[in-house]
Amino acid sequence: MGAFSGNRCFKTSLVLVLILVFLLNTVIPAFAFPDVEEHWAQQDITLLTAKGLIGGYPDGSFRPERGVTRAEFARMLISALNMEESAWALEGGSQLFRDVPLTHWARVYIQLAWELGIVAGYKD
């Protein structure tokens, strides 16, 4: 996975608009990750977590300075589009990308993002 296919600016703008629409009028629950307290993105992280678009690690941390992986991005995107059921309908499918095994936690999100034409793989 890597390059965006098609009109990159249009698709990126569409995704951002969808996420903003999804986030309007949201009540934020009172929970936080300890490593996010006083971080510049604390409110955004809390809001996106409340919406189920992002989450932390099993140890209770969020690691706000760590980069987002392609798999995490695919999961956030499909969740923001409210298409998780469609993604999980692909669970029994075959391996699409050589570097994304059938057991990969985000395989169905990656596959759906590919099927929607939002992401593309490398030729190899």
GROMACS .gro file of C-alpha atoms in nm:
model
  124
    1MET     CA    1   0.000   0.000   0.000
    2GLY     CA    2   0.131   0.343  -0.043
    3ALA     CA    3   0.041   0.585  -0.313
    4PHE     CA    4  -0.305   0.731  -0.335
    5SER     CA    5  -0.482   0.656  -0.657
    6GLY     CA    6  -0.680   0.898  -0.869
    7ASN     CA    7  -0.720   1.260  -0.776
    8ARG     CA    8  -0.532   1.274  -0.447
    9CYS     CA    9  -0.640   1.624  -0.344
   10PHE     CA   10  -1.007   1.553  -0.407
   11LYS     CA   11  -1.003   1.229  -0.209
   12THR     CA   12  -0.808   1.382   0.077
   13SER     CA   13  -1.052   1.676   0.090
   14LEU     CA   14  -1.349   1.440   0.079
   15VAL     CA   15  -1.213   1.236   0.368
   16LEU     CA   16  -1.148   1.549   0.577
   17VAL     CA   17  -1.499   1.681   0.510
   18LEU     CA   18  -1.652   1.345   0.605
   19ILE     CA   19  -1.454   1.335   0.927
   20LEU     CA   20  -1.556   1.691   1.017
   21VAL     CA   21  -1.924   1.617   0.949
   22PHE     CA   22  -1.896   1.302   1.159
   23LEU     CA   23  -1.748   1.498   1.450
   24LEU     CA   24  -2.001   1.781   1.473
   25ASN     CA   25  -2.210   1.803   1.791
   26THR     CA   26  -2.016   1.535   1.974
   27VAL     CA   27  -2.022   1.490   2.349
   28ILE     CA   28  -1.676   1.399   2.476
   29PRO     CA   29  -1.665   1.146   2.760
   30ALA     CA   30  -1.440   1.208   3.057
   31PHE     CA   31  -1.148   0.973   2.988
   32ALA     CA   32  -0.793   1.031   2.880
   33PHE     CA   33  -0.466   0.859   2.809
   34PRO     CA   34  -0.201   0.945   3.068
   35ASP     CA   35   0.059   1.028   2.802
   36VAL     CA   36  -0.178   1.274   2.631
   37GLU     CA   37  -0.237   1.503   2.930
   38GLU     CA   38  -0.130   1.857   2.835
   39HIS     CA   39  -0.044   1.746   2.482
   40TRP     CA   40  -0.138   2.000   2.212
   41ALA     CA   41  -0.374   1.744   2.051
   42GLN     CA   42  -0.539   1.620   2.371
   43GLN     CA   43  -0.889   1.743   2.282
   44ASP     CA   44  -0.871   1.602   1.930
   45ILE     CA   45  -0.739   1.268   2.054
   46THR     CA   46  -1.016   1.247   2.314
   47LEU     CA   47  -1.282   1.337   2.057
   48LEU     CA   48  -1.161   1.087   1.796
   49THR     CA   49  -1.133   0.817   2.062
   50ALA     CA   50  -1.489   0.888   2.178
   51LYS     CA   51  -1.606   0.847   1.819
   52GLY     CA   52  -1.425   0.514   1.791
   53LEU     CA   53  -1.198   0.636   1.513
   54ILE     CA   54  -0.875   0.591   1.706
   55GLY     CA   55  -0.766   0.407   2.016
   56GLY     CA   56  -0.473   0.351   2.242
   57TYR     CA   57  -0.243   0.063   2.311
   58PRO     CA   58  -0.307  -0.232   2.544
   59ASP     CA   59  -0.087  -0.071   2.811
   60GLY     CA   60  -0.327   0.227   2.830
   61SER     CA   61  -0.099   0.468   2.645
   62PHE     CA   62  -0.171   0.657   2.325
   63ARG     CA   63   0.181   0.758   2.215
   64PRO     CA   64   0.081   1.088   2.053
   65GLU     CA   65   0.421   1.161   1.900
   66ARG     CA   66   0.439   0.830   1.715
   67GLY     CA   67   0.353   0.834   1.345
   68VAL     CA   68   0.042   0.674   1.201
   69THR     CA   69   0.097   0.353   1.005
   70ARG     CA   70  -0.073   0.281   0.674
   71ALA     CA   71  -0.281   0.014   0.849
   72GLU     CA   72  -0.393   0.258   1.120
   73PHE     CA   73  -0.477   0.517   0.855
   74ALA     CA   74  -0.690   0.265   0.664
   75ARG     CA   75  -0.876   0.170   0.981
   76MET     CA   76  -0.940   0.535   1.074
   77LEU     CA   77  -1.060   0.614   0.724
   78ILE     CA   78  -1.302   0.320   0.700
   79SER     CA   79  -1.431   0.392   1.051
   80ALA     CA   80  -1.483   0.761   0.967
   81LEU     CA   81  -1.681   0.656   0.660
   82ASN     CA   82  -1.890   0.431   0.888
   83MET     CA   83  -1.807   0.129   0.672
   84GLU     CA   84  -1.672  -0.114   0.933
   85GLU     CA   85  -1.945  -0.370   0.859
   86SER     CA   86  -1.849  -0.363   0.491
   87ALA     CA   87  -1.485  -0.414   0.587
   88TRP     CA   88  -1.560  -0.714   0.810
   89ALA     CA   89  -1.769  -0.867   0.530
   90LEU     CA   90  -1.432  -0.913   0.353
   91GLU     CA   91  -1.291  -1.120   0.640
   92GLY     CA   92  -1.307  -1.452   0.454
   93GLY     CA   93  -1.137  -1.316   0.142
   94SER     CA   94  -0.796  -1.393   0.003
   95GLN     CA   95  -0.470  -1.209   0.062
   96LEU     CA   96  -0.463  -0.889  -0.146
   97PHE     CA   97  -0.117  -0.753  -0.064
   98ARG     CA   98   0.196  -0.960  -0.016
   99ASP     CA   99   0.293  -0.762   0.295
  100VAL     CA  100  -0.054  -0.784   0.456
  101PRO     CA  101  -0.115  -1.145   0.567
  102LEU     CA  102  -0.461  -1.286   0.630
  103THR     CA  103  -0.392  -1.261   1.005
  104HIS     CA  104  -0.306  -0.888   0.998
  105TRP     CA  105  -0.533  -0.694   1.235
  106ALA     CA  106  -0.617  -0.429   0.971
  107ARG     CA  107  -0.636  -0.647   0.659
  108VAL     CA  108  -1.008  -0.592   0.601
  109TYR     CA  109  -0.978  -0.215   0.643
  110ILE     CA  110  -0.687  -0.205   0.400
  111GLN     CA  111  -0.873  -0.419   0.149
  112LEU     CA  112  -1.188  -0.206   0.163
  113ALA     CA  113  -0.986   0.116   0.127
  114TRP     CA  114  -0.825  -0.042  -0.181
  115GLU     CA  115  -1.161  -0.156  -0.322
  116LEU     CA  116  -1.296   0.198  -0.279
  117GLY     CA  117  -1.000   0.330  -0.477
  118ILE     CA  118  -0.872   0.538  -0.186
  119VAL     CA  119  -0.536   0.362  -0.156
  120ALA     CA  120  -0.326   0.153  -0.390
  121GLY     CA  121  -0.047  -0.097  -0.345
  122TYR     CA  122   0.296  -0.103  -0.498
  123LYS     CA  123   0.344  -0.301  -0.820
  124ASP     CA  124   0.545  -0.570  -0.639
   0.00000   0.00000   0.00000
